Coordinates of C-alpha atoms and ligand atoms in Angstrom, one line a residue:
X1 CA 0.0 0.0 0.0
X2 CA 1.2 3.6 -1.2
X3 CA 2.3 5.9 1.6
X4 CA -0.4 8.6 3.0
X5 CA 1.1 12.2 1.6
X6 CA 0.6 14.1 4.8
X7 CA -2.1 17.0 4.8
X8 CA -2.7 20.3 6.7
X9 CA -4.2 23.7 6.7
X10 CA -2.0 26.3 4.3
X11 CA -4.2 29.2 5.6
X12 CA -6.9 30.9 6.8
X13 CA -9.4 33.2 6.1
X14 CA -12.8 35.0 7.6
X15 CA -15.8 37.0 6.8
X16 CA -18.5 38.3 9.4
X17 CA -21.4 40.1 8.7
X18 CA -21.3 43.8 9.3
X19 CA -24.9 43.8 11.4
X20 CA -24.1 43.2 14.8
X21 CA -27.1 42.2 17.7
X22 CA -25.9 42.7 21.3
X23 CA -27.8 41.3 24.0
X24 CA -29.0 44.2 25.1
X25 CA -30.5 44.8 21.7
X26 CA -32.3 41.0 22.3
X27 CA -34.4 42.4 25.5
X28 CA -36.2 44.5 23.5
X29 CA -37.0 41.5 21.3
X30 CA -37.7 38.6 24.1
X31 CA -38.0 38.2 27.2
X32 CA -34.8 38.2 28.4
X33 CA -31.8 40.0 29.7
X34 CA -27.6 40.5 28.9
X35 CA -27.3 38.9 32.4
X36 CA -28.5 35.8 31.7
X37 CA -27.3 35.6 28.2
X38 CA -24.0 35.9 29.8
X39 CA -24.3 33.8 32.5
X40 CA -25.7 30.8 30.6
X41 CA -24.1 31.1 27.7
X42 CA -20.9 33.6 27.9
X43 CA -22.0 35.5 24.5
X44 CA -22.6 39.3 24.3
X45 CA -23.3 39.8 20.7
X46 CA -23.6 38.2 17.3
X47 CA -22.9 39.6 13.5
X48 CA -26.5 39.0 11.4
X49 CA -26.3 39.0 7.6
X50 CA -28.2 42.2 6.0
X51 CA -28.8 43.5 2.6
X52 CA -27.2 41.7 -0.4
X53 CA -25.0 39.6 2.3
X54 CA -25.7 35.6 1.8
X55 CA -24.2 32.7 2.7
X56 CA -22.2 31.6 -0.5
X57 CA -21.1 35.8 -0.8
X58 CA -19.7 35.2 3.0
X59 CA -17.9 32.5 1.9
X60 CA -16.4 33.3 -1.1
X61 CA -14.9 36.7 0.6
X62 CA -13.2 34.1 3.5
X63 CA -12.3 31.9 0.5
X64 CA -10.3 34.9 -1.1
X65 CA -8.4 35.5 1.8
X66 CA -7.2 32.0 2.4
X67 CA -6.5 31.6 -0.9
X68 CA -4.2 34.7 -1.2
X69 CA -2.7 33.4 2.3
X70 CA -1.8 30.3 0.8
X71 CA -0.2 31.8 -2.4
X72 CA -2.4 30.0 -4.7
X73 CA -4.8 30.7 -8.0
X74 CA -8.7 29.5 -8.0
X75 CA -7.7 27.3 -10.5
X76 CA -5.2 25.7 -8.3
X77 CA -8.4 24.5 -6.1
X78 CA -9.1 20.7 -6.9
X79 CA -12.6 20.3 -4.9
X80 CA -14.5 22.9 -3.0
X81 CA -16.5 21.8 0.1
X82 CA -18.8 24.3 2.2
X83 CA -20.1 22.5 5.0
X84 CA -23.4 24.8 6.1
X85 CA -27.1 23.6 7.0
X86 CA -27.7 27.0 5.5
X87 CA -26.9 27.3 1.7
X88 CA -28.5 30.0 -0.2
X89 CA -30.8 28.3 -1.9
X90 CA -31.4 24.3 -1.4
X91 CA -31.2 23.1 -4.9
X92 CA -27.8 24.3 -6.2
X93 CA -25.5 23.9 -3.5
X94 CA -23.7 26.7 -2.1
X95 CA -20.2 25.2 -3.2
X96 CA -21.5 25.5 -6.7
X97 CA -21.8 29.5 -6.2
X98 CA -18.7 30.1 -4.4
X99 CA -17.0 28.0 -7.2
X100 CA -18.2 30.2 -9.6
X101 CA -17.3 33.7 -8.1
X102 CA -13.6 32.2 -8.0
X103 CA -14.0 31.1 -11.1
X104 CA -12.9 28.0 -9.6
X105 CA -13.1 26.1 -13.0
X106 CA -10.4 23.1 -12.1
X107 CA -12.4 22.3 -8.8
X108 CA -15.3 19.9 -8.1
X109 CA -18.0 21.1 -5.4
X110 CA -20.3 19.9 -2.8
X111 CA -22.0 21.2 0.2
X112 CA -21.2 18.8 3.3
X113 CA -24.8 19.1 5.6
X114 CA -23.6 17.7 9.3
X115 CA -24.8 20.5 11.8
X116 CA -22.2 22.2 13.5
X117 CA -19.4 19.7 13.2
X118 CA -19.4 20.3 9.0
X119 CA -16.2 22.1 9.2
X120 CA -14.7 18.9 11.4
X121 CA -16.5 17.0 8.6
X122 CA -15.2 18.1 5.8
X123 CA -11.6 18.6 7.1
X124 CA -11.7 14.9 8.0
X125 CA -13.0 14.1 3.7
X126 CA -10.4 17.0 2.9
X127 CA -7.6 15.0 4.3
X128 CA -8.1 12.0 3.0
X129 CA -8.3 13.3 -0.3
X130 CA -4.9 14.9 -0.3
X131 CA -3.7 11.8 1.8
X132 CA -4.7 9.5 -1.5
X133 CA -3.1 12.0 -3.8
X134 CA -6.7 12.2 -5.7
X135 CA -6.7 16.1 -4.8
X136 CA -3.6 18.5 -4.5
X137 CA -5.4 21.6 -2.5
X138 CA -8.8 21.6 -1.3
X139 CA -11.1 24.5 0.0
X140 CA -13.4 24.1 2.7
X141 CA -15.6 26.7 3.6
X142 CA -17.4 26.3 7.1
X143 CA -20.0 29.1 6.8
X144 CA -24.1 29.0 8.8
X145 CA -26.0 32.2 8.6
X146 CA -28.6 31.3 10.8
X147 CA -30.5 33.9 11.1
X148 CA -32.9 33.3 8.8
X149 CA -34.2 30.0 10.2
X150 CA -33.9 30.9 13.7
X151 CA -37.3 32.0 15.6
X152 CA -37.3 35.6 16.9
X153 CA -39.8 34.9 19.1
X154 CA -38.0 32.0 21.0
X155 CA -35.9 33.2 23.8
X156 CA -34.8 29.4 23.9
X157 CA -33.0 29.6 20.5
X158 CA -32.5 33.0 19.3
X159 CA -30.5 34.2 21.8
X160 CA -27.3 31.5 20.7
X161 CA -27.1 31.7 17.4
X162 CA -25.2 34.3 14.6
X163 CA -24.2 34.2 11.1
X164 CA -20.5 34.1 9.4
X165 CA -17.7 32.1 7.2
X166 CA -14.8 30.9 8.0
X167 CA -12.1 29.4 5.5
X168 CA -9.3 27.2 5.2
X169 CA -6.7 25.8 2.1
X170 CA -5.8 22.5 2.7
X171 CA -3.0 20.6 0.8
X172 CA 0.7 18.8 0.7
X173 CA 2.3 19.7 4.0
X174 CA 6.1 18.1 5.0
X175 CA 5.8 14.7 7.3
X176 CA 4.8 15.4 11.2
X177 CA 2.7 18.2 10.1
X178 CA -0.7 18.8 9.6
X179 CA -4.0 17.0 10.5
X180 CA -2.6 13.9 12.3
X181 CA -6.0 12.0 13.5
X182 CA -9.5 12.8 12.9
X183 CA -12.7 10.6 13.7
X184 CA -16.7 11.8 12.9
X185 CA -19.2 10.6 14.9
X186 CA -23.3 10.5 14.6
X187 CA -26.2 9.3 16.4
X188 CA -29.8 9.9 14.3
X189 CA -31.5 8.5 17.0
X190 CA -31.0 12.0 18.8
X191 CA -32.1 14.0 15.6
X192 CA -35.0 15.4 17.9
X193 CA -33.3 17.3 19.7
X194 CA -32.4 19.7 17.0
X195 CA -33.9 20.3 13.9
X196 CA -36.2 22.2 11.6
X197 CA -39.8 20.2 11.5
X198 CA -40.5 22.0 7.9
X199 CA -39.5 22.7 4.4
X200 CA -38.2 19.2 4.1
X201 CA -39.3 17.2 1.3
X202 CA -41.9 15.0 3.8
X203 CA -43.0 18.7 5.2
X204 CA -42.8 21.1 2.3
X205 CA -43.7 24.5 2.3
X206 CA -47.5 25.4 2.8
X207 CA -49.5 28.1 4.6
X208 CA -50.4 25.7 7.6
X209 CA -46.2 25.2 8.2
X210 CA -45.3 28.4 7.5
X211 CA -47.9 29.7 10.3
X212 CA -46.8 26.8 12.7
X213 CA -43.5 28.8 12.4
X214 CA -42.4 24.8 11.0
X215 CA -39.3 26.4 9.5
X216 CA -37.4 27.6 12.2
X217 CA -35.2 25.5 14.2
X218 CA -37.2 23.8 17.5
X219 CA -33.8 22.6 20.1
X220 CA -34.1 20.7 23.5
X221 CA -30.9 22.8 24.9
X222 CA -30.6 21.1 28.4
X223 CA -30.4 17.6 26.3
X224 CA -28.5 19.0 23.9
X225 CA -26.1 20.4 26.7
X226 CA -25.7 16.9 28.5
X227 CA -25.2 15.5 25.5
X228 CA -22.4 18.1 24.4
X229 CA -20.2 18.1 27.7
X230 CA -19.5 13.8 27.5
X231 CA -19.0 14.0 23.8
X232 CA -16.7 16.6 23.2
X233 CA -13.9 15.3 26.1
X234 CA -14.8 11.5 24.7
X235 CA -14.2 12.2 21.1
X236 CA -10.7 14.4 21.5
X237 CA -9.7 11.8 24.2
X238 CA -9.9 9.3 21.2
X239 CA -8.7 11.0 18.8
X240 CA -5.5 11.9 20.7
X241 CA -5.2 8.1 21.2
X242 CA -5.1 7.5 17.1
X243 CA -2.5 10.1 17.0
X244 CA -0.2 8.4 19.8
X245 CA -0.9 12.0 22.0
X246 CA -2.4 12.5 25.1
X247 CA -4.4 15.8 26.3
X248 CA -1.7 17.0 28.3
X249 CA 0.3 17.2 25.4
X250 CA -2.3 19.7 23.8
X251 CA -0.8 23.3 23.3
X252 CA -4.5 24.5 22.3
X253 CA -8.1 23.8 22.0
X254 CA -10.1 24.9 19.2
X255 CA -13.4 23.8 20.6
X256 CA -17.1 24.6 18.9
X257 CA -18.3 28.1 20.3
X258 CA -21.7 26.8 21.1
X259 CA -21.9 28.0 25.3
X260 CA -18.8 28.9 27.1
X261 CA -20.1 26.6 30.0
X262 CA -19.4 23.3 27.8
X263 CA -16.2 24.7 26.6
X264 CA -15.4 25.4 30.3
X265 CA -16.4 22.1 31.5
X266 CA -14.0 20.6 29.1
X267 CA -11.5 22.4 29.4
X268 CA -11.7 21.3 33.5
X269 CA -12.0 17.8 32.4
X270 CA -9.1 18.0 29.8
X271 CA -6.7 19.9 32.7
X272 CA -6.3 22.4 30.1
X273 CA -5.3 26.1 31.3
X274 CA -8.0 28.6 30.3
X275 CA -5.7 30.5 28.5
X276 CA -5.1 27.3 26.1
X277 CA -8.6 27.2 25.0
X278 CA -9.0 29.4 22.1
X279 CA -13.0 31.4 22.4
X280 CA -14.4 34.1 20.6
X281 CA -18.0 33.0 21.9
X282 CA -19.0 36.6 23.3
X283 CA -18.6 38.0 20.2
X284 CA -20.4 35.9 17.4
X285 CA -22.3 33.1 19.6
X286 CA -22.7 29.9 17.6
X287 CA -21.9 30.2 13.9
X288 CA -22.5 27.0 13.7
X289 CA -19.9 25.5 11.1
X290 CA -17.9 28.8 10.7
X291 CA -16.8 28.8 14.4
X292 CA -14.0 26.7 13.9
X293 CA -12.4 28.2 11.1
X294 CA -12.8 31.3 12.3
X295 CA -11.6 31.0 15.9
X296 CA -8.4 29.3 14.3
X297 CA -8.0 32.3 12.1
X298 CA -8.3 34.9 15.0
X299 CA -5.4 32.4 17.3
X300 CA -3.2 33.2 14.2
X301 CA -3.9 36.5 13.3
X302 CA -3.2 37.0 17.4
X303 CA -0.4 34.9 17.4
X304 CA -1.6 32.6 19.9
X305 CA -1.1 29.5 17.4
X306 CA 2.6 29.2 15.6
X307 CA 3.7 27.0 13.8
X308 CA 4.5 23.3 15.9
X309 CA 1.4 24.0 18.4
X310 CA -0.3 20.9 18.6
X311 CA -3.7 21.6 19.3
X312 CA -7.2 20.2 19.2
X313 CA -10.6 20.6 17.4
X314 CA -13.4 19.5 18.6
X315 CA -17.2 20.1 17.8
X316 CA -20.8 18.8 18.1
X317 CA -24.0 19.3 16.3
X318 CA -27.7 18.7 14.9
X319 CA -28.2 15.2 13.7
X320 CA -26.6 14.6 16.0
X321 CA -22.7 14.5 15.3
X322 CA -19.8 14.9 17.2
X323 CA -15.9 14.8 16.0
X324 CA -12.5 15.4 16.7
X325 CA -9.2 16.4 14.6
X326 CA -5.8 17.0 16.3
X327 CA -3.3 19.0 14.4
X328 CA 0.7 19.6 14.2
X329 CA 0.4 23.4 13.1
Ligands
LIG1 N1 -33.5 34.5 28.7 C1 -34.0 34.3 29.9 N2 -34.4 33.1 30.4 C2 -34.3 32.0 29.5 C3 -33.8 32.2 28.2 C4 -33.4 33.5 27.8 N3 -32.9 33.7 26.6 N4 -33.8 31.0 27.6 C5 -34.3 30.1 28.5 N5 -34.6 30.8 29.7 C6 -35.3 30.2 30.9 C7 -36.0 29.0 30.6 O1 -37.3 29.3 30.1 C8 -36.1 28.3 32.0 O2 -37.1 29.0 32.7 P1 -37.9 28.1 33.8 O3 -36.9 27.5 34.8 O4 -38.8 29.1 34.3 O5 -38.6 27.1 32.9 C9 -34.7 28.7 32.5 O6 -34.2 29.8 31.8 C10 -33.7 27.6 32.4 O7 -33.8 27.1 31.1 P2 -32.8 25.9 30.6 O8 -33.1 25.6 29.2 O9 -32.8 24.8 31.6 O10 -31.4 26.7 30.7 P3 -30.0 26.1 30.5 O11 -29.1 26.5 31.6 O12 -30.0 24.7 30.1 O13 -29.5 27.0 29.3 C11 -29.1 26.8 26.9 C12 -30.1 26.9 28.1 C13 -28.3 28.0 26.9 C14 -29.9 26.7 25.6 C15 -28.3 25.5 27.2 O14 -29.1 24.4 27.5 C16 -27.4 25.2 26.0 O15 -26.5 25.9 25.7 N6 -27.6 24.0 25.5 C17 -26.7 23.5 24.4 C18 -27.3 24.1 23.1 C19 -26.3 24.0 22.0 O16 -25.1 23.8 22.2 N7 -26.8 24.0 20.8 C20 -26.1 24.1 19.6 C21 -25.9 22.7 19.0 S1 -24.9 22.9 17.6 C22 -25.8 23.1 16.1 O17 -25.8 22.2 15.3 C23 -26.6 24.3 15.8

């Protein structure tokens, strides 16, 4: 058997909505208040898509960036992948626009649909990819904007969630380096705890769903939260085993930005110092599949993550799924 050709991020890129909804901004909207907001959750504010902003727009701005980063041409991309449950439109897929404002003509394209772990997702089908030689550089787009789908009037929900893209350039990187393990996750029996009960090909569009507000997202967050806190310390736990690590070796965490309390308790239950856990939380809330990529590209543009840093990723979303990567930066 051939030799795996080792893979790894070749840069980073970003791109956040300009509107911004603070907390206080919310308690005019629900009932609620910044003090619980912050106490249950850790987030103060959240960027929400406006005007001509979309998701595959989003992404292709974060995609330009990394792709500058990484020194490369469009038509150096062999396979886009935007992992999102919230493509512009459902029939194309996103990847399919964003390939097309590159002008990404060399580049196959698919949108990856796993909750919040798609970035995890489709860094783990990135790798392999490059690791079987079939593609040379890959671009993975993790972007949600979730506004749209989540329920204004539901203090349960709307509170959590906001909208942006982050993106990353995968490709050859030298032997040590790169994305050492990874292992995804899912259990459909749980799909009930977060999901969308409309616009689905079983419930499609009609009056009766659009006024049963069917098409914004319903979440059992206490569940969901349980749930959350085993997974994410299980999952890098194992996959720090594939890679012949263990969690005290970690230099950072990159965990999903869903509720600082779950990053918290695993970052206790991982003995990792807070100040190894990388969280930008307050500022966006959950963007779903963008937080990753973009709290990765914040730790560099910071320079709290340098070249050698192992470190951790680790998410959990709808469906549900879970995952974990570990990484020689
Ligand atoms: N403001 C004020 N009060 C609120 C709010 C709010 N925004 N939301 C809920 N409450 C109230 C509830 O009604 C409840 O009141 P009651 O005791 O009178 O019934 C009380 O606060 C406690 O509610 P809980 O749901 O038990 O609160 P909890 O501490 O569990 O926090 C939260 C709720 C923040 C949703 C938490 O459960 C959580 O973060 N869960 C995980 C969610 C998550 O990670 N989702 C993303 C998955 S990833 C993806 O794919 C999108």
């Amino acid at each position: 058997m051939s030799k795996n050709i080792p893979a790894g991020i070749l840069a980073t890129g970003k791109a956040l909505p300009v509107g911004k909804i603070t907390n206080y901004d919310l308690e005019n909207i629900v009932d609620t208040s910044n003090d619980w907001i912050v106490e249950r959750t850790g987030i103060r504010e959240r960027r929400i898509m406006t005007g001509d902003e979309s998701a595959s727009g989003l992404s292709t701005r974060a995609a330009v960036i990394a792709l500058e980063r990484a020194g490369l041409t469009s038509a150096e991309i062999d396979m886009i992948i935007v992992a999102t449950v919230t493509p512009d439109q459902t029939l194309p897929s996103a990847a399919c626009l964003v390939q097309d404002k590159l002008g990404a003509f060399n580049a196959s394209a698919f949108d990856l649909v796993a909750g919040c772990t798609g970035f995890l997702y489709g860094l783990d089908v990135a790798v392999r990819y490059i690791n079987s030689g079939a593609a040379r550089h890959v671009l993975l787009v993790g972007v949600d904007t979730l506004s749209p789908i989540v329920d204004w009037q539901d203090r349960n929900t709307c509170v959590l969630f906001g909208d942006g893209a982050g993106a990353v350039v995968l490709g050859r990187v030298e032997e040590g380096r790169g994305v050492l393990a990874s292992k995804m996750y899912s259990d459909g029996s749980k799909a009930n705890l977060l999901y969308i009960p409309a616009g689905g090909s079983t419930r499609p569009a009609t009056h009766k769903t659009v006024e049963g507000r069917g098409h914004f997202i319903k979440m059992n967050g206490p569940e969901v939260f349980k749930f959350a806190v085993t997974v994410m310390v299980d999952s890098i736990n194992e996959v720090l085993a594939l890679a012949g690590h263990k969690a005290t070796e970690l230099d950072l965490l990159a965990p999903h930005q869903a509720n600082l309390r779950i990053i918290n308790f695993a970052c206790k239950r991982l003995k990792m110092k807070p100040e190894q856990v990388l969280i930008n939380i307050h500022r966006y809330g959950n963007m779903s599949s963008a937080a990753i990529p973009v709290v990765l590209d914040e730790a560099i543009e910071e320079g709290k993550l340098k070249a050698g840093d192992l470190i951790g990723l680790v998410s959990f979303g709808a469906g549900l799924t879970w995952g974990a990567a570990v990484v020689r930066w």
